[in-house]
Structure formats: C-alpha cells, structure tokens
Amino acid sequence: MAAIFQGVTSLKYSTSVNSKAAFLYPSPRSVSEAKPSFLVVKSDANFSSGLISRTRKAQLNLPNAVATKADNKTSSSAAASKPGHELLLFEALGEGLAEEMERDPSVCVMGEDVGHYGGSYKVTKGLATKFGDLRVLDTPIAENSFTGMAIGAAMTGLRPVIEGMNMGFLLLAFNQISNNCGMLHYTSGGQFKIPVVIRGPGGVGRQLGAEHSQRLESYFQSIPGIQMVACSTPYNAKGLMKAAIRSENPVILFEHVLLYNLKERIPDEEYVLNLEEAEMVRPGEHVTILTYSRMRYHVMQAAKTLVNEGYDPEVIDIRSLKPFDLHMIGNSVKKTHRVLIVEECMRTGGIGASLTAAITENFHDYLDAPIRCLSSQDVPTPYAGTLEDVTVVQPAQIVTAVKQLCA
Amino acid sequence: MTFFHVAVRRHFPALLLRQTSRIFIPRRWNSGGAQADPSCKYEESFTQGIMEFPGGKVAFTPEMRFIAEYPDERIPCFRVLDDNGFPHRGFHDLVSKEEAIKMYKNMVTLQTMDAIFFEAQRQGRLSFYLTSSGEEAINIGSAAAMSSEDVVLPQYREQGILLWRGFTLREFANQCFGNKEDYGKGRQMPIHYGSKKLNYFTVSSPIATQLPQAVGVAYSLKMDGKDACVVTYFGDGASSEGDCHASLNFAAVLEAPVVFICRNNGWAISTPIEQQFRSDGIVVRGQAYGILSIRVDGNDALAVYAAVSSAREMAIKEQKPILVEVMSYRVGHHSTSDDSTKYRPVNEIEHWKIAGSPIARFRKWVERSGWWSDDEESKHRNSIRKEVLQAIQEAEKIEKPTISNLFADVYDLPPKNLQDQERFVRKDVMKHPQDYPNDVPL
C-alpha cells in the first residue's frame, strides 16, 4: 500500500473504484474467512514524518489483524486495542532480538562490529551493554569462519544469530551455509540440529556499488535445509525475527538497506509471526501482484496510480521466500487469474523465476495469461544513481505491466 | 606434567632470540573501554625508544633485520618412546597397565578394522573406505588422553576416537553400509560417522569446515562454564584452508578452550608437504596467532597421550587454545579412490609401514613391561578379525532405510513442497517397481 495519506482530503480517488476498495475508509469491511483484513487508516500526525524523502517510500500502516491468523496473542478486533508504540524498522529488529535474548539465555549474536558499535545499521545497538561481551560477540573478519563458529555453537545447544555486515559478504560464508548449515541435521540422521538465524542488510541501496548491492536470496534459494524470509515493515520485521530465532531450522532473514528507517506503530504485547506465511497487503480482483521487501513499496506506489485508473490489484508480500506460501498465493491466483511478480532479484535464477515455475506447476489451469515477472537487470549494480535506478523495477513499469496483463 | 612444561619452555627462548625482540602484551577480555588520550604518552615514549601502537608497546631498532623465513633449527619433536620402545626416564608412570593394554588392543582393532573394511570395498561390498593406517597412535593416544565430555570435531581419519569411546564394530559397519540402523540414516557416504551420544560430531566432507565450528563449540562450553574442552583434528593439507587460519585466530582472540591437533602425515592425496606450505610445518604458526603450540612424534602413542593430556588441561584451566602438531606418515592410500604408488615410491611407504609403525613400537614397550605376549597377540588379532568379518556380514544383510528418510530431517517438519515430492516418488515407485532397488523398503 503505497498511499501517502495526508489527512482525509486525499481520498478523492475513492469514488472511481468500487466499494471493495474499502481500505480508504476507517471501518472494517466484511470479507470471506480466507483473508481477514481490516485495513485502517490512521490519521497520525507522525504518519508522514516517518517518510524519508530520499527513499520516496510510502508509509504503510497495517494493523495487527492481518497477522492474527498466525499469532495467538492479539485478538482480531485489534484495530481498537492498545495503541502500541512507534519505532523504526531497525529498532523493531533490535527489539525482537532483545526480547528473545531475555527470554532464552541460549540466544546469542555474533558478527563484525555487533557489540559496542551496535552493528552496521544499529540493529544490535545496546545489546552488548545489556547482555555482555560474550553473548554479543565481535568477531574477526572472516565470514566463513564465524558462520562456521555459529554452526558449531548451534550443534552444541546455543541459538546464535549471525549478522553479515552486508548480505553480500555472506557469499564468503557460502561453504558453511550450504555444505554444513543446511546439511548437518540431515547427514547426522537428525542427531544435531542447527537453529541459527543468518541475517543482514542486502538489496540495492543508494549508490553503494555493485559489491554492496547483492541479492543473496537468489543464490541461497536452492540450498536444502534452510528457510528464507524477507521482512518489509517494522511489524513483520520484529515478528519474523522472533519466529526465526524460535525456529529449529536454520533461517536466513533478509533485510533491506533502504527499509531500516521505516516507521510504524507496532503492538506493545508480544507477537510472533509465522515464517511460512505471506502477507496480504491489499486485496483486489483484477490481478495478483506478488512481491517482497523493498519492491512492496514500489508496487504500492504503482497501485495508487492503478487504482486511480480503475484497476483493482491484489498485492501480496510473499515474505516467505523458501518455502513459498502457495496457499495464499494459490487462492489469489484462483480469484484473479493473472499474476505479476515484482522482485529486486536479477532476472536470471531469481526468486521470481522459481515462483513463476511453482505457480505454473500448481495453478496453470487458473491462469488467463502468462505470468509476468519484473526483475532487476542482469548486470552488476552500477554506482551512478541514474543508472542504478534503471537496474531496478520502477513503479511506472509495474503500472504498464498490469495494464498489459489486464488488457 | 611439569617435565612437559619444562621441555616446551626450553625451546622457545631460542626461537625468540633468533627473531625480533618483540614485546607481546596479550589483550585480556574486557568490555571495550575508551582509549586514554595517547598524545602525552607519545612524547615520552619517543625519547625512550618505545612506541605504544594500538596492540601494545614495540621497541624501536636502528638495525634493519628481516625475520628468517625458516628457522636454522626446526622445532624439535617431543617423544617418549624411542624406536625400540624404550621410554624416556621421565615418563615411566604415564599410563597404568590397564590403560596401556586398552590402548594397545584398540590400536590393533583399529588396524584390523581398517584393513578388512578396505578389502571389503575392493571386493565391491562397500562403495568407499578410508583408513588411518600409520596414524593409530595419533587416534588412540589422543582419545585416551581426553575425557568423554570433551567434544570431538574430526576431519575424517579419526575413527579410532570413536572406537575408543565405545562405538562398536557393528555400528561402524552400519554406517558404511548405510543400512537402517545407521545413525546417519543412510544419508552420508561411508566413514562419515557421527555420534551425539559419544560427543563426536558428524564428519563433513569439505576440508577444514570443522575448525571454525570447533571454535563455536568451545564458545558454547565457555558460556556454560563446562569442565571440558573441544578437540578438533585436521591434516597438513587442511592447514592451507582459509577456515584454518581464521579459526586459529578466532580461538586465540576468543580465548576458546580448543585443542587443535594437526595430523601432519606428509601427504594431501598426492600433494607432498613441499607443495603445501613452505613454513616449518604447522607448529610455527601457533606463535603467529598467539597460540601455545608443540610438535609431537605422532608414531609414539605415549608422547601423543602426554601432549594431549597436558594440552587439554591447559585449555580448560586457562581457557585458551593449544596447537599440537603430530608428525606421522600416511601409510595407506588417501582412500579407496586412490593409488598412492602412482605418486610416491613404494619403498618409502614400506619403510614407514615397518620401521615407523606406531603399533610395533608400542608393542615392544608393553611386551617388555610384561603386560603383553605373543599368545595374547594372536588371540586378540584372531578374535577381532572374526568380529569385524561378522559385523560386516550382519550389517550387509540389514535392509536400507525407508524412502521417507530421503525427505525427513531436511527440516524439523517437512514443508509442503517436500511432502509433494515424496508423494510423487512413491507414486512413481508404485508404477515402476522393477526400476526400483529391492532392498529399499517404502
């Protein structure tokens, strides 16, 4: 939902859309049980202050109800429950991590500069002071080795959270992640388990250069034995962090460099999301748009334009990159019969490629048109800002693609 | 163990004198406090000829002297038993009679098991095998020095440790045949043993991946304050891997209780030492990382026992890593997929097999001590041989794990795509049973 709401006056486009576009109105609408989604606009004064103009990101305000089917703490009439507290996405990650470290003494963090420096994006800020130097461990610069170390520690009963300073550096840890992390539970016959969480900032940022703009989800997606999730809002960031730590499987949590300063109001009470579930961002009828991470915001921005022109896109943030939530995706495909995938991975061998295959295999009969997949160009990300913008999918391209699909 | 410490310290001053007059201040584990203002220190230290760099004080020198790349004298090798099995006078009470007999019997069992399993592969009954020939003393000597609580992360040539800890011949055979009693559930190739019960981590094929994991296990033991250490093994070839350098470094910085045992057996498949590194073996690297290290005669079971005992005691009490380089020779081929006569002279292999045999040397000592005889030797060898053959025969007949084991344990619970794939496989098997092996149950 890329709508920037500056008070009620911007709701003028509601008239051209049918009443199902009730996300504009501050009241719940009745929907089928499959997707309970109460979308409420909050006219917070702080709403637009969370926006960083340089990222051109839109503010998403998605209350608890969407995740209710996963967590058992909040009720479905969450719209009127406790006010919660506001924080930025990196703080939400840190909060989730701190809560899990309090709850379970075997949770520990390791990575470069995660201790008193607080991490490259300050996710682990304050943890070393609170939990000590050993539980929040600064390691020497050897990604393969500290990942291996975390695996060894996990096999002995700890629950380490490994931070890659930038996801791209975790390519150096590929050996440990693929040959050991994903495998040792299997090859040991179930004797040793590896409940690690591997996380870090990735994705195309703002002129960070090719080596710092890697999208590792495409490289890691084949590794059997690991799970992959991508967070996109403070709410799901905290929930997924907690779920990943509690999972008995190794989980790779993909964060995006440009989303760390997103602000949202999240519940005070504890909640844990489901690792394998997707998130319904905007229900619709005409086309299913599947996306994740930063591209969610480009999609929602395009959705604003599309809604203006009379289209009704259904936007799903797939969140779980391995395995895919084919239940929610399937239901959506069965309803709209058209699919557009918008991802930041490169065209070749990306998440979109696998998702296209999975949908074609499972829901071929429900498709009225071939699946479209918009991805980044198959090039190393250039440093020049103008060129960098061209390598990733922009909202205008999404609008064009939807129009072509629905034609 | 005081003799040992004296022996070690005696050699280090020589090393220090020859090399730089470096003053090393170890950094203790502290909570990252802010640095004091260094500006006034610099002035005073400049006039005194000492510089306080980050990392400690270093003295200046007007002499431009490069450190030698290779010491004039190589680091000597600690040994207890000489070639004829006579112990050095300082080590008479190192092990008891029971312990010595147990050590000897285990070395013989290991040798016999290796030989027969190797033959089984040549006969086509096993797909693969890897022996520890020539390294029986390393295996059993170090195993005997550890406690059962010490966690072992092997490379792949340390099956003697498992043997010592109680892994039965049948359990070895089960894993090699990949039958349904294998603890690995038939998922790994032979010799990739693993036993959580015996604190022996499952062998993983890629070289040196166990080294950083060992540091992680030590980190875990350190957090729990356990009275145990980690013992991890790697070969001369593995010492070239990046993981090896980084884990030695990590262990030193973290002050992790790990005993790193490098089995320097001269060959990494076909790569001899001269093509693997140019340093004086692995032991000299210890100092490079700030780790206490020693070189040991790996064909001397008592020396290995003494060194590893001491190492683990220091590792636990002083919470720091120790590096032990055990010198030996890989008598056997790298594995059943190798024919080492292609790249090394046969007489070299024969020399080490006979003259360098660790079992022969240890036997001389136990026999001379009156604890062993020819009669017991033949009795033991015969009975072990029978047991090994029986274990192989029995394990061979056991059926393989079921097809569901192909998909289980990839995750804690199989996700939908794996459930779908399993269903597909089952359907396929039902349709074409003749294309499916008959000893793999559904």
Coordinates of N, CA, C and O in Angstrom, one line a residue, chain A residues 159-283:
Chain A
R159 N 21.7 -20.9 20.4 CA 20.9 -20.4 19.3 C 21.5 -19.1 18.7 O 21.0 -18.0 19.1
P160 N 22.5 -19.2 17.9 CA 23.2 -18.0 17.5 C 22.5 -17.2 16.4 O 21.8 -17.8 15.6
V161 N 22.6 -15.9 16.4 CA 22.1 -15.0 15.4 C 23.3 -14.4 14.7 O 24.1 -13.7 15.3
I162 N 23.6 -14.8 13.5 CA 24.7 -14.3 12.8 C 24.4 -13.1 12.0 O 23.4 -13.1 11.2
E163 N 25.2 -12.0 12.1 CA 24.9 -10.9 11.3 C 26.0 -10.7 10.3 O 27.2 -10.7 10.6
G164 N 25.6 -10.6 9.0 CA 26.6 -10.3 8.0 C 26.5 -8.8 7.9 O 25.4 -8.2 7.9
M165 N 27.7 -8.1 7.9 CA 27.7 -6.7 7.8 C 26.9 -6.2 6.6 O 26.2 -5.1 6.6
N166 N 27.1 -6.9 5.5 CA 26.2 -6.7 4.4 C 26.0 -8.1 3.8 O 26.9 -8.9 3.8
M167 N 24.8 -8.3 3.4 CA 24.5 -9.7 2.9 C 25.5 -10.2 1.9 O 25.8 -11.3 1.9
G168 N 26.0 -9.3 1.1 CA 26.9 -9.7 0.0 C 28.2 -10.4 0.6 O 28.7 -11.3 0.0
F169 N 28.6 -10.0 1.8 CA 29.8 -10.6 2.4 C 29.5 -12.1 2.8 O 30.4 -12.9 2.9
L170 N 28.2 -12.4 3.0 CA 27.9 -13.8 3.3 C 28.2 -14.7 2.2 O 28.1 -15.9 2.4
L171 N 28.5 -14.2 1.0 CA 28.9 -15.1 -0.1 C 30.2 -15.8 0.4 O 30.4 -17.0 0.0
L172 N 30.9 -15.2 1.2 CA 32.1 -15.8 1.7 C 31.8 -17.0 2.7 O 32.6 -17.8 3.0
A173 N 30.6 -17.0 3.2 CA 30.2 -18.0 4.1 C 29.4 -19.1 3.4 O 28.8 -20.0 4.1
F174 N 29.3 -19.0 2.1 CA 28.5 -20.0 1.3 C 28.9 -21.4 1.7 O 28.0 -22.3 1.8
N175 N 30.1 -21.7 1.8 CA 30.5 -23.1 2.1 C 29.9 -23.6 3.4 O 29.3 -24.6 3.4
Q176 N 30.0 -22.8 4.4 CA 29.5 -23.2 5.7 C 27.9 -23.3 5.6 O 27.3 -24.2 6.2
I177 N 27.3 -22.3 4.9 CA 25.9 -22.3 4.9 C 25.3 -23.5 4.1 O 24.4 -24.1 4.4
S178 N 25.9 -23.7 2.9 CA 25.4 -24.8 2.1 C 25.9 -26.1 2.5 O 25.0 -27.0 2.7
N179 N 27.2 -26.3 2.7 CA 27.7 -27.7 3.0 C 27.4 -28.1 4.4 O 27.5 -29.3 4.7
N180 N 27.2 -27.2 5.3 CA 27.1 -27.6 6.7 C 25.8 -27.2 7.3 O 25.1 -28.0 7.9
C181 N 25.5 -25.9 7.2 CA 24.3 -25.4 7.9 C 23.0 -26.1 7.4 O 22.2 -26.7 8.1
G182 N 22.9 -26.2 6.1 CA 21.7 -26.8 5.5 C 21.8 -28.3 5.6 O 20.7 -29.0 5.5
M183 N 22.9 -28.9 5.8 CA 23.1 -30.4 5.6 C 23.2 -31.2 6.9 O 22.8 -32.3 6.9
L184 N 23.9 -30.6 7.9 CA 24.3 -31.4 9.1 C 23.1 -32.1 9.8 O 23.3 -33.1 10.4
H185 N 22.0 -31.4 9.8 CA 20.8 -32.1 10.5 C 20.5 -33.4 9.8 O 20.1 -34.4 10.4
Y186 N 20.5 -33.3 8.5 CA 20.2 -34.4 7.6 C 21.2 -35.5 7.7 O 20.9 -36.6 7.9
T187 N 22.5 -35.1 7.4 CA 23.5 -36.1 7.3 C 23.8 -36.8 8.7 O 24.4 -37.9 8.7
S188 N 23.6 -36.1 9.7 CA 23.8 -36.7 11.0 C 22.6 -37.6 11.5 O 22.6 -38.1 12.6
G189 N 21.7 -37.7 10.6 CA 20.5 -38.5 10.9 C 19.6 -37.9 12.0 O 19.0 -38.6 12.7
G190 N 19.6 -36.6 12.0 CA 18.8 -35.9 13.0 C 19.4 -35.7 14.4 O 18.8 -35.2 15.3
Q191 N 20.7 -36.2 14.5 CA 21.3 -36.1 15.9 C 21.6 -34.7 16.3 O 21.6 -34.3 17.4
F192 N 22.1 -33.9 15.3 CA 22.5 -32.5 15.6 C 21.5 -31.5 14.9 O 21.3 -31.7 13.7
K193 N 21.0 -30.5 15.6 CA 20.2 -29.5 14.9 C 20.9 -28.2 14.9 O 21.8 -27.9 15.7
I194 N 20.6 -27.4 14.0 CA 21.3 -26.1 13.7 C 20.3 -24.9 13.7 O 20.0 -24.4 12.6
P195 N 19.8 -24.5 14.9 CA 18.8 -23.4 14.9 C 19.4 -22.1 14.8 O 19.2 -21.2 15.7
V196 N 20.2 -21.8 13.7 CA 20.8 -20.5 13.6 C 19.9 -19.5 12.8 O 19.0 -20.0 12.1
V197 N 20.1 -18.2 13.0 CA 19.5 -17.2 12.2 C 20.6 -16.5 11.5 O 21.5 -16.0 12.2
I198 N 20.6 -16.4 10.2 CA 21.6 -15.6 9.5 C 20.9 -14.4 8.9 O 19.9 -14.5 8.2
R199 N 21.3 -13.2 9.3 CA 20.6 -12.0 8.9 C 21.6 -10.9 8.5 O 22.8 -11.0 8.8
G200 N 21.1 -10.0 7.8 CA 21.9 -8.8 7.4 C 21.2 -8.0 6.3 O 20.2 -8.4 5.8
P201 N 21.7 -6.8 6.1 CA 21.2 -5.9 5.1 C 21.6 -6.3 3.7 O 22.8 -6.6 3.5
G202 N 20.7 -6.3 2.8 CA 21.0 -6.6 1.4 C 20.2 -5.8 0.5 O 19.6 -4.8 0.9
G203 N 20.2 -6.2 -0.8 CA 19.4 -5.5 -1.7 C 20.1 -4.2 -2.3 O 21.2 -3.9 -1.9
V204 N 19.5 -3.6 -3.3 CA 20.1 -2.5 -4.0 C 19.8 -1.2 -3.1 O 18.6 -0.9 -2.9
G205 N 20.8 -0.6 -2.7 CA 20.7 0.6 -1.9 C 20.8 1.9 -2.7 O 20.3 2.0 -3.8
R206 N 21.4 2.9 -2.1 CA 21.6 4.2 -2.8 C 23.1 4.3 -3.1 O 23.8 4.8 -2.2
Q207 N 23.4 3.9 -4.3 CA 24.8 4.1 -4.7 C 25.8 3.5 -3.7 O 26.8 4.1 -3.3
L208 N 25.6 2.2 -3.4 CA 26.5 1.5 -2.6 C 27.5 0.7 -3.4 O 28.4 0.1 -2.8
G209 N 27.4 0.7 -4.7 CA 28.3 0.0 -5.5 C 27.9 -1.5 -5.7 O 27.1 -2.0 -4.9
A210 N 28.4 -2.1 -6.7 CA 28.0 -3.5 -7.0 C 28.1 -4.5 -5.9 O 27.2 -5.3 -5.7
E211 N 29.3 -4.5 -5.2 CA 29.5 -5.5 -4.2 C 28.7 -5.3 -3.0 O 28.5 -6.3 -2.2
H212 N 28.1 -4.1 -2.8 CA 27.2 -4.0 -1.6 C 25.8 -3.9 -2.0 O 24.9 -3.5 -1.3
S213 N 25.5 -4.4 -3.2 CA 24.1 -4.4 -3.7 C 23.6 -5.8 -4.1 O 22.8 -5.9 -5.0
Q214 N 24.1 -6.7 -3.4 CA 23.8 -8.1 -3.8 C 22.4 -8.5 -3.3 O 22.0 -8.1 -2.2
R215 N 21.8 -9.4 -4.0 CA 20.5 -10.0 -3.6 C 20.8 -11.5 -3.4 O 20.6 -12.3 -4.4
L216 N 21.1 -11.9 -2.2 CA 21.6 -13.2 -2.0 C 20.4 -14.3 -2.0 O 20.7 -15.5 -2.1
E217 N 19.2 -13.8 -1.9 CA 18.1 -14.8 -1.9 C 18.1 -15.7 -3.1 O 17.8 -16.8 -3.1
S218 N 18.6 -15.1 -4.3 CA 18.6 -15.9 -5.5 C 19.7 -17.0 -5.4 O 19.6 -18.1 -5.9
Y219 N 20.8 -16.7 -4.7 CA 21.9 -17.7 -4.6 C 21.6 -18.7 -3.6 O 21.9 -19.9 -3.8
F220 N 20.9 -18.4 -2.6 CA 20.7 -19.3 -1.5 C 19.5 -20.2 -1.7 O 19.3 -21.1 -0.9
Q221 N 18.6 -19.8 -2.6 CA 17.3 -20.5 -2.6 C 17.3 -22.0 -2.9 O 16.4 -22.7 -2.5
S222 N 18.4 -22.4 -3.5 CA 18.5 -23.9 -3.8 C 18.9 -24.7 -2.6 O 18.8 -25.9 -2.6
I223 N 19.5 -24.1 -1.6 CA 20.1 -24.9 -0.5 C 19.0 -25.6 0.2 O 18.2 -25.0 0.8
P224 N 19.1 -27.0 0.2 CA 18.1 -27.7 1.0 C 18.3 -27.5 2.5 O 19.5 -27.4 2.9
G225 N 17.3 -27.5 3.3 CA 17.6 -27.5 4.7 C 17.5 -26.1 5.3 O 17.4 -26.0 6.6
I226 N 17.5 -25.0 4.5 CA 17.4 -23.7 5.1 C 16.0 -23.1 4.8 O 15.4 -23.5 3.8
Q227 N 15.6 -22.1 5.6 CA 14.4 -21.4 5.3 C 14.8 -20.0 5.0 O 15.8 -19.5 5.6
M228 N 14.0 -19.3 4.2 CA 14.4 -17.9 3.9 C 13.1 -17.0 4.1 O 12.1 -17.4 3.6
V229 N 13.3 -15.9 4.8 CA 12.2 -14.9 4.9 C 12.7 -13.5 4.7 O 13.9 -13.3 4.9
A230 N 11.9 -12.7 4.2 CA 12.3 -11.3 3.9 C 11.3 -10.4 4.6 O 10.1 -10.5 4.5
C231 N 11.8 -9.5 5.4 CA 10.9 -8.5 6.2 C 10.8 -7.2 5.4 O 11.6 -6.9 4.6
S232 N 9.7 -6.5 5.6 CA 9.5 -5.3 4.8 C 8.9 -4.2 5.7 O 8.9 -3.0 5.2
T233 N 8.3 -4.5 6.8 CA 7.8 -3.5 7.7 C 8.3 -3.7 9.1 O 8.7 -4.8 9.4
P234 N 8.2 -2.6 9.9 CA 8.7 -2.9 11.3 C 7.9 -4.0 12.0 O 8.4 -4.8 12.7
Y235 N 6.6 -4.0 11.7 CA 5.7 -5.1 12.3 C 6.2 -6.5 11.9 O 6.5 -7.3 12.8
N236 N 6.4 -6.7 10.6 CA 6.8 -8.1 10.3 C 8.3 -8.3 10.5 O 8.7 -9.4 10.8
A237 N 9.0 -7.2 10.6 CA 10.5 -7.4 10.9 C 10.6 -8.0 12.3 O 11.3 -9.0 12.5
K238 N 9.9 -7.4 13.3 CA 10.0 -7.9 14.6 C 9.4 -9.3 14.8 O 10.0 -10.2 15.3
G239 N 8.3 -9.5 14.1 CA 7.6 -10.8 14.2 C 8.4 -11.9 13.6 O 8.5 -13.0 14.1
L240 N 9.1 -11.6 12.4 CA 9.8 -12.6 11.8 C 11.2 -12.9 12.5 O 11.6 -14.0 12.5
M241 N 11.7 -11.9 13.0 CA 13.0 -12.1 13.8 C 12.7 -13.0 14.9 O 13.5 -14.0 15.2
K242 N 11.6 -12.8 15.7 CA 11.3 -13.7 16.8 C 11.0 -15.1 16.3 O 11.5 -16.1 16.9
A243 N 10.3 -15.2 15.2 CA 9.9 -16.5 14.7 C 11.2 -17.3 14.3 O 11.4 -18.5 14.5
A244 N 12.1 -16.5 13.6 CA 13.3 -17.1 13.1 C 14.2 -17.7 14.2 O 14.7 -18.8 14.1
I245 N 14.3 -16.9 15.3 CA 15.1 -17.3 16.4 C 14.5 -18.6 17.1 O 15.2 -19.5 17.5
R246 N 13.1 -18.6 17.1 CA 12.5 -19.8 17.8 C 12.5 -21.0 16.9 O 12.2 -22.1 17.4
S247 N 12.7 -20.9 15.6 CA 12.6 -22.0 14.7 C 13.8 -23.0 15.0 O 14.9 -22.6 15.3
E248 N 13.5 -24.3 14.8 CA 14.6 -25.3 15.0 C 15.4 -25.4 13.7 O 16.4 -26.0 13.7
N249 N 14.9 -24.8 12.6 CA 15.7 -24.9 11.4 C 16.6 -23.7 11.2 O 16.3 -22.6 11.7
P250 N 17.6 -23.8 10.4 CA 18.4 -22.5 10.1 C 17.5 -21.6 9.2 O 16.9 -22.1 8.2
V251 N 17.5 -20.4 9.6 CA 16.6 -19.4 8.8 C 17.5 -18.2 8.4 O 18.3 -17.7 9.2
I252 N 17.3 -17.8 7.1 CA 18.0 -16.6 6.7 C 17.0 -15.5 6.6 O 16.0 -15.6 5.9
L253 N 17.3 -14.5 7.3 CA 16.3 -13.3 7.3 C 16.9 -12.2 6.5 O 18.0 -11.7 6.8
F254 N 16.2 -11.9 5.4 CA 16.7 -10.8 4.5 C 16.2 -9.5 4.9 O 14.9 -9.3 4.9
E255 N 17.1 -8.6 5.2 CA 16.6 -7.2 5.5 C 17.1 -6.3 4.3 O 17.9 -6.8 3.5
H256 N 16.5 -5.2 4.2 CA 16.9 -4.3 3.0 C 17.5 -3.0 3.5 O 16.9 -2.4 4.4
V257 N 18.6 -2.6 2.9 CA 19.3 -1.4 3.4 C 18.4 -0.2 3.4 O 18.6 0.7 4.2
L258 N 17.5 -0.1 2.5 CA 16.7 1.1 2.4 C 15.5 1.1 3.3 O 14.8 2.2 3.3
L259 N 15.2 0.0 3.9 CA 14.0 0.0 4.7 C 14.2 0.2 6.2 O 13.2 0.2 7.0
Y260 N 15.4 0.3 6.6 CA 15.7 0.3 8.0 C 15.1 1.5 8.8 O 14.9 1.5 10.0
N261 N 14.8 2.6 8.1 CA 14.3 3.8 8.7 C 12.8 3.9 8.6 O 12.2 5.0 8.8
L262 N 12.1 2.9 8.1 CA 10.6 3.0 8.1 C 10.1 3.0 9.5 O 10.5 2.3 10.3
K263 N 9.1 3.8 9.6 CA 8.5 3.9 11.0 C 7.1 3.4 10.9 O 6.3 3.5 10.0
E264 N 6.7 2.7 12.0 CA 5.4 2.1 12.1 C 5.0 2.0 13.6 O 5.9 1.9 14.4
R265 N 3.7 1.9 13.8 CA 3.3 1.7 15.2 C 3.0 0.2 15.4 O 2.2 -0.4 14.6
I266 N 3.7 -0.4 16.3 CA 3.5 -1.8 16.5 C 3.0 -2.1 17.9 O 3.1 -1.3 18.7
P267 N 2.4 -3.3 18.0 CA 1.7 -3.6 19.3 C 2.7 -3.6 20.5 O 3.9 -4.0 20.3
D268 N 2.2 -3.3 21.7 CA 3.1 -3.4 22.8 C 3.2 -4.9 23.2 O 4.2 -5.3 23.7
E269 N 2.1 -5.6 23.1 CA 2.1 -7.0 23.5 C 2.9 -7.9 22.6 O 3.2 -7.5 21.4
E270 N 3.4 -9.0 23.1 CA 4.3 -9.8 22.3 C 3.6 -10.5 21.2 O 2.4 -10.9 21.3
Y271 N 4.2 -10.6 20.1 CA 3.6 -11.4 18.9 C 4.8 -12.0 18.1 O 5.9 -11.5 18.1
V272 N 4.4 -13.2 17.6 CA 5.4 -13.9 16.8 C 4.7 -14.2 15.5 O 3.6 -14.7 15.5
L273 N 5.3 -14.0 14.4 CA 4.7 -14.3 13.1 C 5.0 -15.7 12.6 O 5.9 -16.3 13.1
N274 N 4.3 -16.1 11.6 CA 4.6 -17.4 11.0 C 5.6 -17.3 9.9 O 5.4 -16.5 9.0
L275 N 6.6 -18.1 10.0 CA 7.7 -17.9 9.0 C 7.2 -18.3 7.6 O 7.8 -17.8 6.6
E276 N 6.3 -19.2 7.5 CA 5.9 -19.7 6.1 C 4.7 -19.0 5.5 O 4.3 -19.4 4.5
E277 N 4.3 -17.9 6.1 CA 3.1 -17.2 5.6 C 3.4 -16.0 4.9 O 4.3 -15.2 5.2
A278 N 2.6 -15.7 3.8 CA 2.7 -14.5 3.1 C 1.8 -13.5 3.8 O 1.0 -13.8 4.7
E279 N 1.9 -12.2 3.3 CA 1.1 -11.2 3.9 C 0.2 -10.5 2.9 O 0.7 -10.1 1.8
M280 N -1.1 -10.4 3.1 CA -2.0 -9.7 2.2 C -1.9 -8.2 2.4 O -2.3 -7.8 3.5
V281 N -1.3 -7.5 1.5 CA -1.2 -6.1 1.6 C -2.4 -5.3 1.2 O -2.8 -4.4 1.8
R282 N -2.9 -5.7 0.0 CA -4.1 -5.1 -0.5 C -4.9 -6.1 -1.3 O -4.5 -6.5 -2.3
P283 N -6.1 -6.4 -0.8 CA -6.9 -7.3 -1.5 C -7.5 -6.7 -2.8 O -7.7 -5.5 -2.8

